JSON list of C-alpha atoms in Angstrom, two decimals:
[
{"chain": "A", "resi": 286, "resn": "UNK", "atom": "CA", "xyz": [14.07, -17.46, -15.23]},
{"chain": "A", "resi": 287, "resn": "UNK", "atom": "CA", "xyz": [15.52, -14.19, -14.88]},
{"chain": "A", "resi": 288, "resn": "UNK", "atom": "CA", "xyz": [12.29, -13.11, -12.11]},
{"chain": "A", "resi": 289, "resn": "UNK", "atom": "CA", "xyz": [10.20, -9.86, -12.51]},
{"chain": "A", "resi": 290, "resn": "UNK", "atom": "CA", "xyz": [12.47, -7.14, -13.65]},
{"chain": "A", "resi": 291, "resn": "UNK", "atom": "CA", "xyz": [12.22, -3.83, -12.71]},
{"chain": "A", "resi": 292, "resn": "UNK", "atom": "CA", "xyz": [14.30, -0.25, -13.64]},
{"chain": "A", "resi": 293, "resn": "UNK", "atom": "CA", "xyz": [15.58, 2.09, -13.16]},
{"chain": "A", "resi": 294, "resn": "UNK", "atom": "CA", "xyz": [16.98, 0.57, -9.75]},
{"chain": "A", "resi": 295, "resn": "UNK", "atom": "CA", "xyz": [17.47, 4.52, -8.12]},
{"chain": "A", "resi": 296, "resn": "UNK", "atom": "CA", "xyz": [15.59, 7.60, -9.43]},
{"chain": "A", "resi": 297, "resn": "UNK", "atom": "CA", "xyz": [15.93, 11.22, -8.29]},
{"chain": "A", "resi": 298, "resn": "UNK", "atom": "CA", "xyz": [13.96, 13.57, -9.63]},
{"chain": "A", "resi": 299, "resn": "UNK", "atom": "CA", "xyz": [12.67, 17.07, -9.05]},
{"chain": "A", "resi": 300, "resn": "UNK", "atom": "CA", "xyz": [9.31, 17.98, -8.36]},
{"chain": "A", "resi": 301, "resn": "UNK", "atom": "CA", "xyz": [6.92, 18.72, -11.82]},
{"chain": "A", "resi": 302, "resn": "UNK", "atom": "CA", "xyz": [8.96, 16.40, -13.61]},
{"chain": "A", "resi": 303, "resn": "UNK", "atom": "CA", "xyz": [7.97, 13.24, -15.32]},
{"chain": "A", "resi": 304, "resn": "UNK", "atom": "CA", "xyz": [8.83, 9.71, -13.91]},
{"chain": "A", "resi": 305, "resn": "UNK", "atom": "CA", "xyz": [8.23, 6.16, -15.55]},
{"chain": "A", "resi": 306, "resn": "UNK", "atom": "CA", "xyz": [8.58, 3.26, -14.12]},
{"chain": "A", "resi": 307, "resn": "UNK", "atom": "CA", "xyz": [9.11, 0.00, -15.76]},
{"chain": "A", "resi": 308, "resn": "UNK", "atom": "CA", "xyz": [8.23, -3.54, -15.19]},
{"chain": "A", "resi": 309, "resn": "UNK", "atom": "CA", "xyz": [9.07, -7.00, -17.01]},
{"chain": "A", "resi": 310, "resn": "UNK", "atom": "CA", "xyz": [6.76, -9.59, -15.70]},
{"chain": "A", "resi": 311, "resn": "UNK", "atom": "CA", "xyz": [7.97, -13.50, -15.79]},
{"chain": "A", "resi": 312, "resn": "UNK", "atom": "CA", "xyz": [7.04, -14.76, -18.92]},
{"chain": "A", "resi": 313, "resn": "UNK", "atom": "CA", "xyz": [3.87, -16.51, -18.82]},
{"chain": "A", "resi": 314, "resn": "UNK", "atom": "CA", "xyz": [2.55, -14.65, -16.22]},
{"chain": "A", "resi": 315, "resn": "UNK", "atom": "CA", "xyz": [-0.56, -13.20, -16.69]},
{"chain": "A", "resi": 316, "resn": "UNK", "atom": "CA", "xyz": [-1.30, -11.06, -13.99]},
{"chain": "A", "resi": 317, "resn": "UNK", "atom": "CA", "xyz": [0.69, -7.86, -13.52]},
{"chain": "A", "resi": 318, "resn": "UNK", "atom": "CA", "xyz": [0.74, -5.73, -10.09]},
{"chain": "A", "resi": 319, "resn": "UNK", "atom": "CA", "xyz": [2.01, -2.37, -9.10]},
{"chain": "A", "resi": 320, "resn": "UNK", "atom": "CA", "xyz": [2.43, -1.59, -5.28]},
{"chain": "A", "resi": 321, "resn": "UNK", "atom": "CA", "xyz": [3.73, 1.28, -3.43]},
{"chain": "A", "resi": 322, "resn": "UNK", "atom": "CA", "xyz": [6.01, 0.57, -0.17]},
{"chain": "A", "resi": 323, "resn": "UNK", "atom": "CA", "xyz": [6.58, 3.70, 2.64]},
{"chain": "A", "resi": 324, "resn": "UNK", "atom": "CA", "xyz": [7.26, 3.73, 5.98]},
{"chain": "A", "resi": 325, "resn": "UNK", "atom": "CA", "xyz": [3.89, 5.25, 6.71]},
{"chain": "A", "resi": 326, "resn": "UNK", "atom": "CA", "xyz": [1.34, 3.32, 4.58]},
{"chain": "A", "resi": 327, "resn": "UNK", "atom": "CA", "xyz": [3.25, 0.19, 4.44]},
{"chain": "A", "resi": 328, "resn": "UNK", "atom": "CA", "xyz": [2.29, -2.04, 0.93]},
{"chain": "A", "resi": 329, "resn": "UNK", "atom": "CA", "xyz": [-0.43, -0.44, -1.16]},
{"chain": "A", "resi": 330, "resn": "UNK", "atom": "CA", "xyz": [-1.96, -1.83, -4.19]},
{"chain": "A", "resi": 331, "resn": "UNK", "atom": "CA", "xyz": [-2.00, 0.75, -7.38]},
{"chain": "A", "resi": 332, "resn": "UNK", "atom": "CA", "xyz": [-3.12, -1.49, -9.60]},
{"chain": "A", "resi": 333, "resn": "UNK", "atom": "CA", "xyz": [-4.00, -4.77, -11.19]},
{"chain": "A", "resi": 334, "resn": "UNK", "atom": "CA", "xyz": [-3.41, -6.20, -14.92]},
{"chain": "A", "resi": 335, "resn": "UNK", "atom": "CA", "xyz": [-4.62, -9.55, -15.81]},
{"chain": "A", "resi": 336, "resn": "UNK", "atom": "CA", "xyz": [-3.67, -10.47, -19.82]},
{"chain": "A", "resi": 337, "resn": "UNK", "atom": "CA", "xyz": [-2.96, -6.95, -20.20]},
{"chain": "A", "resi": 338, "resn": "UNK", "atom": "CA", "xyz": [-6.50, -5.39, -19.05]},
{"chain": "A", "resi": 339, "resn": "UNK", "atom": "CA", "xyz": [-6.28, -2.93, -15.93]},
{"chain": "A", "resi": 340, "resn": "UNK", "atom": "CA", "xyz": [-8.69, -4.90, -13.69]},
{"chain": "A", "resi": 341, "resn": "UNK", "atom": "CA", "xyz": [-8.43, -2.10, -10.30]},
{"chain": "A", "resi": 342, "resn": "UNK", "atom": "CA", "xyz": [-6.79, 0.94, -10.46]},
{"chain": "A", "resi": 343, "resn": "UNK", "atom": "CA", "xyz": [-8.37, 2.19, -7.08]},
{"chain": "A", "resi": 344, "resn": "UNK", "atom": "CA", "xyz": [-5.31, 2.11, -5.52]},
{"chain": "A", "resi": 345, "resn": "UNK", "atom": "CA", "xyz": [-4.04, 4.65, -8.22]},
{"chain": "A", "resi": 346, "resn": "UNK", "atom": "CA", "xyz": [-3.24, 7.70, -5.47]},
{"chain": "A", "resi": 347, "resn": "UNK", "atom": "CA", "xyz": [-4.87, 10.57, -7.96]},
{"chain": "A", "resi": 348, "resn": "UNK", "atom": "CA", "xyz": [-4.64, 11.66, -11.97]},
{"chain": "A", "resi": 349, "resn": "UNK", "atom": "CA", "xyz": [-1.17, 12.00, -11.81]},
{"chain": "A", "resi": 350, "resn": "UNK", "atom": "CA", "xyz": [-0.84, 8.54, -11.81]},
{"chain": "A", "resi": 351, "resn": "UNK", "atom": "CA", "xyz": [-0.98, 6.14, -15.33]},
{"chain": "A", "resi": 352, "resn": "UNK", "atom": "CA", "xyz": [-0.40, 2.70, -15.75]},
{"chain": "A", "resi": 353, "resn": "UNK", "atom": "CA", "xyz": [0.07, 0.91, -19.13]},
{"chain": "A", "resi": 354, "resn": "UNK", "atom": "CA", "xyz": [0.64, -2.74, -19.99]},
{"chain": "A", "resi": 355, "resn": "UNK", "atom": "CA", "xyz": [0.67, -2.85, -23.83]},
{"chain": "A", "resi": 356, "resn": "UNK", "atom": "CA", "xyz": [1.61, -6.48, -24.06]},
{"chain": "A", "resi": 357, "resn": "UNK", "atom": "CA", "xyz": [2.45, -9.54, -21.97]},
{"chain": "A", "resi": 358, "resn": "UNK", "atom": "CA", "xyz": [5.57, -8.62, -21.00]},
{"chain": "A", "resi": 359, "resn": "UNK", "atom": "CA", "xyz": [6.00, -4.69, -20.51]},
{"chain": "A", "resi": 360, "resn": "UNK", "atom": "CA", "xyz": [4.25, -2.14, -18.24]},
{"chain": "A", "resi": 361, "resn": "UNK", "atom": "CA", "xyz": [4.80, 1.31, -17.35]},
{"chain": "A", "resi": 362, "resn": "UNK", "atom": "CA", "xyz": [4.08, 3.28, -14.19]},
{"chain": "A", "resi": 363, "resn": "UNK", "atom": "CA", "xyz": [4.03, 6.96, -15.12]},
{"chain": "A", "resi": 364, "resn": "UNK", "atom": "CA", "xyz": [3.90, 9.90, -12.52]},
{"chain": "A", "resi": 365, "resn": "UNK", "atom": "CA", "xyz": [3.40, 13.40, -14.19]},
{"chain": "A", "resi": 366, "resn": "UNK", "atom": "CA", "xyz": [4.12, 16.03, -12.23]},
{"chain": "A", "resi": 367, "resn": "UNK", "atom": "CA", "xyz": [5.89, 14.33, -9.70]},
{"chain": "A", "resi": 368, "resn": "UNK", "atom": "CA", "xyz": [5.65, 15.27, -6.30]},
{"chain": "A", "resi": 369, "resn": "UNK", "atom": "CA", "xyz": [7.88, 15.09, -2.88]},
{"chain": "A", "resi": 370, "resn": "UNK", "atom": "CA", "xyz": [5.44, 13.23, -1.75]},
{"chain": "A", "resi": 371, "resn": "UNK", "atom": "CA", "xyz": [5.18, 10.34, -4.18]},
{"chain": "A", "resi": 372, "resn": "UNK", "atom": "CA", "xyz": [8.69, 9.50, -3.29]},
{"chain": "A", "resi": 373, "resn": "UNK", "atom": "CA", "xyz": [8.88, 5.82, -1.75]},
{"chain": "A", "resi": 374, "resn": "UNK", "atom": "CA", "xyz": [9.35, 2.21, -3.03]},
{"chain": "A", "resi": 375, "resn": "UNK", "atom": "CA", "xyz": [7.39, 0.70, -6.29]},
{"chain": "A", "resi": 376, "resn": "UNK", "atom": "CA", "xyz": [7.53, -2.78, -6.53]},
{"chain": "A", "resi": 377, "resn": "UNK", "atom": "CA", "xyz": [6.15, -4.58, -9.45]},
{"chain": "A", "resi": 378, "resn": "UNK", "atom": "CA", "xyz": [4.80, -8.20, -9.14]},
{"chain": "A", "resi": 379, "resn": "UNK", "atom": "CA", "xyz": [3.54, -10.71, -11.25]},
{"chain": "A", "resi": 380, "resn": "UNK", "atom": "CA", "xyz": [1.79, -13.96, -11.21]},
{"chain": "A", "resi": 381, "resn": "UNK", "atom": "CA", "xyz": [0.71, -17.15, -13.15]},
{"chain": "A", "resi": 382, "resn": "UNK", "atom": "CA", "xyz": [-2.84, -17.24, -13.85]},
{"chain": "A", "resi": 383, "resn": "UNK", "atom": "CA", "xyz": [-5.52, -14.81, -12.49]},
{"chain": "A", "resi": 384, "resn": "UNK", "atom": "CA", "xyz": [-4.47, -12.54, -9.60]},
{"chain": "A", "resi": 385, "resn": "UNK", "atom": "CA", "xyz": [-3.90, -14.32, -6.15]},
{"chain": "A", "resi": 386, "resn": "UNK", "atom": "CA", "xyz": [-6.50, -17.42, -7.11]},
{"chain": "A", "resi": 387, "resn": "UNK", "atom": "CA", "xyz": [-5.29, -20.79, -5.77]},
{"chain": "A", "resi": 388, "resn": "UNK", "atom": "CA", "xyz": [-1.95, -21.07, -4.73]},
{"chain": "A", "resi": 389, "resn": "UNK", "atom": "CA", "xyz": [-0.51, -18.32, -6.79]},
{"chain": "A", "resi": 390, "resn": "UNK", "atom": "CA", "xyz": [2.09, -16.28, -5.16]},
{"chain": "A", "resi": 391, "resn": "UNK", "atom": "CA", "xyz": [3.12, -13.03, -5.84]},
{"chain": "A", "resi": 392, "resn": "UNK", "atom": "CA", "xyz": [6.62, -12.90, -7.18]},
{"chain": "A", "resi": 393, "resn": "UNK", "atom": "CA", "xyz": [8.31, -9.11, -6.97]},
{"chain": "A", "resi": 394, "resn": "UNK", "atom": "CA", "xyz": [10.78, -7.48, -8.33]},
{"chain": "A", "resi": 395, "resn": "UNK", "atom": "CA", "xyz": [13.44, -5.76, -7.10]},
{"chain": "A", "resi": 396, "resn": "UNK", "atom": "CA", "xyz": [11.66, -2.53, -6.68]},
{"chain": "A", "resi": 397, "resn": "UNK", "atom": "CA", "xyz": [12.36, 0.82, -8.22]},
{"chain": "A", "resi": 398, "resn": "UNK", "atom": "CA", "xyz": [13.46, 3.60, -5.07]},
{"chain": "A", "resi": 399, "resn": "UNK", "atom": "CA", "xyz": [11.85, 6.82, -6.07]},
{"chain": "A", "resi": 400, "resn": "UNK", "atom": "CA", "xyz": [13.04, 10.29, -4.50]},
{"chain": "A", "resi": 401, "resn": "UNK", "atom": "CA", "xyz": [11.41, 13.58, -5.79]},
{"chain": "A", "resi": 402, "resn": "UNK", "atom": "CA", "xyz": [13.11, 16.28, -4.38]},
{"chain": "B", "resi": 1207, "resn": "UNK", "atom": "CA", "xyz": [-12.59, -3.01, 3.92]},
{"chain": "B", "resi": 1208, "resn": "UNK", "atom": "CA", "xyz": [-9.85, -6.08, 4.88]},
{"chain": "B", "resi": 1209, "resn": "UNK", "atom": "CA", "xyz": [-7.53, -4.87, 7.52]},
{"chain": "B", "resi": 1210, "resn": "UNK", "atom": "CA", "xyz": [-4.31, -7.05, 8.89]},
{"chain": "B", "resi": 1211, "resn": "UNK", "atom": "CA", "xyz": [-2.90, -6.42, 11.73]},
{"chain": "B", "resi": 1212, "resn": "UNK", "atom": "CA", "xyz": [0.49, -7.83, 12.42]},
{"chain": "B", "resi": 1213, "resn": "UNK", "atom": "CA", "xyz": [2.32, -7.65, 16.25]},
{"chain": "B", "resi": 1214, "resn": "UNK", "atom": "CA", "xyz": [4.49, -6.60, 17.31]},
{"chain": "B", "resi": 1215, "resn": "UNK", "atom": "CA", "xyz": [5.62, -4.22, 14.75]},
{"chain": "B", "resi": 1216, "resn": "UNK", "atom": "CA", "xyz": [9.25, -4.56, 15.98]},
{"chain": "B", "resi": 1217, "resn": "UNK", "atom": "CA", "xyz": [11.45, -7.45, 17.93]},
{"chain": "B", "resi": 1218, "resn": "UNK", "atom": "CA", "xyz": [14.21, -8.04, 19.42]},
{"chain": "B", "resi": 1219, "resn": "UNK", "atom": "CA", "xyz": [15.30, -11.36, 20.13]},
{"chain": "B", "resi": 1220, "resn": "UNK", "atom": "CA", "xyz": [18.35, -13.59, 21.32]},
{"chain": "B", "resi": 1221, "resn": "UNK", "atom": "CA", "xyz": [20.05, -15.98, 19.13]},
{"chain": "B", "resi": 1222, "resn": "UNK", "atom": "CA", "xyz": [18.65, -19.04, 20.49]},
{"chain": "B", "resi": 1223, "resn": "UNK", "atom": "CA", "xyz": [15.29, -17.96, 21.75]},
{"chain": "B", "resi": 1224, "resn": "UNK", "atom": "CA", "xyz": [11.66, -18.77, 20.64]},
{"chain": "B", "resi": 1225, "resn": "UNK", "atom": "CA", "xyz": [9.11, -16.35, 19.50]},
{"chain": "B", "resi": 1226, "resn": "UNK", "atom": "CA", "xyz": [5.74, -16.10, 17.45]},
{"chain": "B", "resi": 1227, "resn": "UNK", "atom": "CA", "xyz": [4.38, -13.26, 15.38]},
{"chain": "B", "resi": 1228, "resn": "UNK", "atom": "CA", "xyz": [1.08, -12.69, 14.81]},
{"chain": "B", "resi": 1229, "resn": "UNK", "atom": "CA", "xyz": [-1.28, -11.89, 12.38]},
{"chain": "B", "resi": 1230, "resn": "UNK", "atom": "CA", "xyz": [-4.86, -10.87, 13.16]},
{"chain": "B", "resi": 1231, "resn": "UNK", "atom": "CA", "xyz": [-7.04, -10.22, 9.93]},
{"chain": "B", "resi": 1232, "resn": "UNK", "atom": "CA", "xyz": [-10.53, -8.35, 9.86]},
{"chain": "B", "resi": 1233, "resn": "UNK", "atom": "CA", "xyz": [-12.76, -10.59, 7.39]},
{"chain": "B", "resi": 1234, "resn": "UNK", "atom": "CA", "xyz": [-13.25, -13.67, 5.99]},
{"chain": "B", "resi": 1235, "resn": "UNK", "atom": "CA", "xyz": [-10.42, -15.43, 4.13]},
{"chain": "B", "resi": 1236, "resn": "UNK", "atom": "CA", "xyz": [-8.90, -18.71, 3.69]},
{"chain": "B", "resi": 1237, "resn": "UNK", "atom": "CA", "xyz": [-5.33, -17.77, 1.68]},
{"chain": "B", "resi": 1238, "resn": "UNK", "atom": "CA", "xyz": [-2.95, -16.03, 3.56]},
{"chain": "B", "resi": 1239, "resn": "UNK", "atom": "CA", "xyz": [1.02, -15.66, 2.54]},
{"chain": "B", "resi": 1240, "resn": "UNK", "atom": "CA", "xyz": [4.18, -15.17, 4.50]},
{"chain": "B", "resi": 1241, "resn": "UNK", "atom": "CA", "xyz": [6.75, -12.62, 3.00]},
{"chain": "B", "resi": 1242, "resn": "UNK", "atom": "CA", "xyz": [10.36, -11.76, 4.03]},
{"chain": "B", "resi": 1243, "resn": "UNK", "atom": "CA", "xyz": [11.76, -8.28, 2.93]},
{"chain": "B", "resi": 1244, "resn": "UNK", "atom": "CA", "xyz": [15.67, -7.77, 4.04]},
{"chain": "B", "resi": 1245, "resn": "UNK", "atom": "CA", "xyz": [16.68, -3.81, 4.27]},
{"chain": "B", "resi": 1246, "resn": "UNK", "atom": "CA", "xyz": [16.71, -2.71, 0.44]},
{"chain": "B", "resi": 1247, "resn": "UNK", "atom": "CA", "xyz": [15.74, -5.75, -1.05]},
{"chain": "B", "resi": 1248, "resn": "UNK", "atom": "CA", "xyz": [12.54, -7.24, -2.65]},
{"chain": "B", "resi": 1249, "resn": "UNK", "atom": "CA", "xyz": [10.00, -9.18, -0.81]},
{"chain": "B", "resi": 1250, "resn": "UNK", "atom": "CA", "xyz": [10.52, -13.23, -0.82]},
{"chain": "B", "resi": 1251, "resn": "UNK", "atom": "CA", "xyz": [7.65, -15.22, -0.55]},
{"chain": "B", "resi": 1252, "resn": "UNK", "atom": "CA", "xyz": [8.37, -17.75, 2.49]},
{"chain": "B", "resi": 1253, "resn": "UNK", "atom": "CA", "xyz": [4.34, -19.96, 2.87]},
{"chain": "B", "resi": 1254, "resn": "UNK", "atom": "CA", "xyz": [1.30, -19.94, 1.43]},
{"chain": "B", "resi": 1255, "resn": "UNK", "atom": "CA", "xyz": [-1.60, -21.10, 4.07]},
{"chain": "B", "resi": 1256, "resn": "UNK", "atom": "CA", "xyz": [-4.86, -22.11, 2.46]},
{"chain": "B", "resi": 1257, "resn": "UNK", "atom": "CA", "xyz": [-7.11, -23.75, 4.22]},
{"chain": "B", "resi": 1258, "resn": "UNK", "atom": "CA", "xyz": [-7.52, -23.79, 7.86]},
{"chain": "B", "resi": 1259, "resn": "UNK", "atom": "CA", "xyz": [-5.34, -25.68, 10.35]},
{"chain": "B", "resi": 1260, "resn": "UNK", "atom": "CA", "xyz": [-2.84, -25.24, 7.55]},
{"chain": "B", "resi": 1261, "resn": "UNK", "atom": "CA", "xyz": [1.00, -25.61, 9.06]},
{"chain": "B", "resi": 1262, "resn": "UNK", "atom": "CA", "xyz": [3.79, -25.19, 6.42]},
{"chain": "B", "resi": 1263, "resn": "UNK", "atom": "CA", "xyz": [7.53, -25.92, 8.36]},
{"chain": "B", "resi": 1264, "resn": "UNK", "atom": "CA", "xyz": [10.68, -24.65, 6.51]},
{"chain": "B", "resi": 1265, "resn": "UNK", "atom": "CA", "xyz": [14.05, -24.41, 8.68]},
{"chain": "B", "resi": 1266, "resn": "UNK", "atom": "CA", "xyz": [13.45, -22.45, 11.83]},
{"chain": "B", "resi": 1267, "resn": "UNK", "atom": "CA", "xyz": [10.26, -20.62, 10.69]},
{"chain": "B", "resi": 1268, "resn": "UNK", "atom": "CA", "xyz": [6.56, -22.58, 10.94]},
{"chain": "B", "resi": 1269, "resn": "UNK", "atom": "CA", "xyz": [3.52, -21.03, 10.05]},
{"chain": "B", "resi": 1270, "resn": "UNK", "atom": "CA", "xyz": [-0.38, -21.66, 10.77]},
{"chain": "B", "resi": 1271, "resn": "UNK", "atom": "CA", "xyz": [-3.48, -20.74, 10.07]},
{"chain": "B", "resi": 1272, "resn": "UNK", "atom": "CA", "xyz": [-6.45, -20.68, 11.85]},
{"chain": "B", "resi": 1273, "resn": "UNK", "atom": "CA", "xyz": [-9.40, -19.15, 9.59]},
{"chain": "B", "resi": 1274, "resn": "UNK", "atom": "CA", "xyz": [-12.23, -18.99, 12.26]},
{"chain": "B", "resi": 1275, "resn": "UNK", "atom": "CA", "xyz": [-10.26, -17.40, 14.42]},
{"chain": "B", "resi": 1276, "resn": "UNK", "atom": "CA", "xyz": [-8.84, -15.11, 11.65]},
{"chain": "B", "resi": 1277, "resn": "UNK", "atom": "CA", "xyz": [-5.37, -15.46, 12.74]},
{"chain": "B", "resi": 1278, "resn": "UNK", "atom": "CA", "xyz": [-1.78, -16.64, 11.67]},
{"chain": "B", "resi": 1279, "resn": "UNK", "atom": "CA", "xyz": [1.02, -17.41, 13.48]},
{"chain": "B", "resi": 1280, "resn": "UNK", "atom": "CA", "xyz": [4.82, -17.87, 12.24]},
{"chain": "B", "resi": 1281, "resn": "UNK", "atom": "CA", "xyz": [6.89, -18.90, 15.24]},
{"chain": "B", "resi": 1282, "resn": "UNK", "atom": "CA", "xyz": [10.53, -18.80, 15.30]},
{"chain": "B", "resi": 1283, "resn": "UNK", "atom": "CA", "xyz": [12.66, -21.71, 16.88]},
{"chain": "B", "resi": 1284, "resn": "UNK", "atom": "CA", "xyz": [16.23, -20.86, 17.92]},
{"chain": "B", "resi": 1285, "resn": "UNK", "atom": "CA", "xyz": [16.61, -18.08, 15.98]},
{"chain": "B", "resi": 1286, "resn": "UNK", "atom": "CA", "xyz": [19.62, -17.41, 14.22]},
{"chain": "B", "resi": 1287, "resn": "UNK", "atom": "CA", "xyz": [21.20, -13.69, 13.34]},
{"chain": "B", "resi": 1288, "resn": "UNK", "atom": "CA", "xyz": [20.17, -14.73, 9.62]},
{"chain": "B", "resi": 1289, "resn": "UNK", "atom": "CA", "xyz": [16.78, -14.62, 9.97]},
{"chain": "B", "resi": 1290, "resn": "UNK", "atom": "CA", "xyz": [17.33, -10.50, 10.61]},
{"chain": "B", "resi": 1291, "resn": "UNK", "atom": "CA", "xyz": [14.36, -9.08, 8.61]},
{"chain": "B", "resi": 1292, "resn": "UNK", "atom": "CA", "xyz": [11.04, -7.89, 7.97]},
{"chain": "B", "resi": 1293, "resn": "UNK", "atom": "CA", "xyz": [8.19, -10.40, 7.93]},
{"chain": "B", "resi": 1294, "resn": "UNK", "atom": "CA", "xyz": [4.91, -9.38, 6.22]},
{"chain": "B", "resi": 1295, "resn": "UNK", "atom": "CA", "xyz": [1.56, -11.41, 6.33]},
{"chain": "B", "resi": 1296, "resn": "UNK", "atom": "CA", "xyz": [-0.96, -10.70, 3.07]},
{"chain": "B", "resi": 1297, "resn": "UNK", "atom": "CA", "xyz": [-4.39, -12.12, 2.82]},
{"chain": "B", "resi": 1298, "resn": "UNK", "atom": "CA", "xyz": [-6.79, -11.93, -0.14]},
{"chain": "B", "resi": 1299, "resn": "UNK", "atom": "CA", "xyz": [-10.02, -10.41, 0.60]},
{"chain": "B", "resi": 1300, "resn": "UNK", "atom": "CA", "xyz": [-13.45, -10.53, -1.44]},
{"chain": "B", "resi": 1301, "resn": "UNK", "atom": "CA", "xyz": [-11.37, -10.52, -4.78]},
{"chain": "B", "resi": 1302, "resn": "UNK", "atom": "CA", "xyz": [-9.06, -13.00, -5.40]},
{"chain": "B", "resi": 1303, "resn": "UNK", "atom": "CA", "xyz": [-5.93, -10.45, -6.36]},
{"chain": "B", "resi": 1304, "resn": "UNK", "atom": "CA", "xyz": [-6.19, -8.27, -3.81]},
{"chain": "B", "resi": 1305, "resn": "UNK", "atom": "CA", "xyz": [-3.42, -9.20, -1.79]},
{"chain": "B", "resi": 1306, "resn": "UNK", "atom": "CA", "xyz": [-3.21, -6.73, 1.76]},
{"chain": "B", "resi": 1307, "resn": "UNK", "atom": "CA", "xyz": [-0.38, -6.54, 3.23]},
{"chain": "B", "resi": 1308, "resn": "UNK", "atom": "CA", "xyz": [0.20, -6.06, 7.17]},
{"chain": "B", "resi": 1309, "resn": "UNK", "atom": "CA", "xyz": [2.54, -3.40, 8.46]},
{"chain": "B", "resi": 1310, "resn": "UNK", "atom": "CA", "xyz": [5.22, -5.90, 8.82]},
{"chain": "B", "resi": 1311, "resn": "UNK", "atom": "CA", "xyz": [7.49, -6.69, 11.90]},
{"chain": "B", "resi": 1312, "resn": "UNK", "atom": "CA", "xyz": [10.88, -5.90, 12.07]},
{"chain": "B", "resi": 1313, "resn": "UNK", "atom": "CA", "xyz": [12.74, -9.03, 13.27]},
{"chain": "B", "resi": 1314, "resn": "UNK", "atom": "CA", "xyz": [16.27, -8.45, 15.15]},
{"chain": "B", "resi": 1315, "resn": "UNK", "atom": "CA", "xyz": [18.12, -11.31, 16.35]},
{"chain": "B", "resi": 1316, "resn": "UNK", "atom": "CA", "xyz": [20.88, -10.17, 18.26]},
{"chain": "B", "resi": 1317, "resn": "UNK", "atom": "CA", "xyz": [23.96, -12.74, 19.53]}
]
């Protein structure tokens, strides 16, 4: 299994412009998460898909902010207008079944590093 | 609101030496999950603790959990310049996918 797959690896970007963020979950999996990593605020939860339904998107920082998973395998993080401040670390992580019930562990991606300049 | 508290936040240890980290979390839970992050990289999951006076063992890294006491431990024995990294305890709170993460502790093993 090729894991959760993330891109683009590295974006730069200037503020006001558009960024999206993409995410391939392991197939099968059926719950979809978006986190944000920084040195300040550590690991913060955007949101949560299970079978494709956003579940909690209070983690979504404010309007500028869209998430989209229009099938099982695909979702988008979108950020329009970025700003300096949304630069950081956005991991993407999936798991079998619903959310973190049982013994279901999170598998991540690879991240995507954001800098808006 | 679920708050985890991991300490330290940063150590610096001798190849060879013994240490614990610790994880101190605000409500009730009974799942809690061990992650490694190296510098750049992804987070790897390492244990998953769920029920109390659970003890997972894998190389030089054991981990336990005591639920009453809301606490983890994951103790290091001889540690090895390898196990350089960040270590991050996550429990789930009230719903089961919300997974909150501690600060994380930046491990150094020096030779």
């Amino acid at each position: 299994d090729a894991g959760v797959i993330q891109s683009p690896r590295h974006e730069v970007t200037e503020m006001g412009q558009e960024v999206t963020l993409r995410c391939k979950p392991i197939s099968g999996h059926n719950s979809l998460f978006w986190y944000r990593q920084t040195m300040m605020r550590g690991l913060e939860l955007l949101i949560y898909f299970n079978n494709n339904v956003p579940i909690d998107d209070s983690g979504m920082p404010e309007d500028r902010f869209s998430a989209k998973m229009p099938n099982a395998s695909f979702s988008t993080l979108k950020i329009q207008p970025s700003e300096p401040r949304d630069s950081a670390v956005y991991f993407c992580a999936s798991t079998p079944g619903a959310g973190a019930s049982g013994a279901n562990v999170l598998t991540f991606g690879a991240g995507s590093r954001l800098t808006v300049l | 609101e679920l708050k985890v508290e991991q300490n330290p936040l940063f150590l610096s240890m001798q190849e060879g030496k013994n240490y614990t980290i610790y994880c101190n979390y605000s409500t009730t839970s009974d799942r809690l999950y061990w992650y490694r992050q190296d510098p750049g990289k992804s987070l790897e999951s390492l244990f998953v603790l769920l029920s109390n006076g659970a003890v997972k063992q894998e190389g030089r890294l054991m981990a336990s959990l005591d639920t009453k006491a809301r606490l983890s431990t994951l103790h290091i024995t001889a540690a090895v310049h390898d196990l350089s990294a960040t270590y991050f305890c996550a429990v789930v709170g009230g719903s089961n996918y919300k997974l909150t993460f501690g600060k994380g502790t930046l491990l150094t093993v020096n030779p």
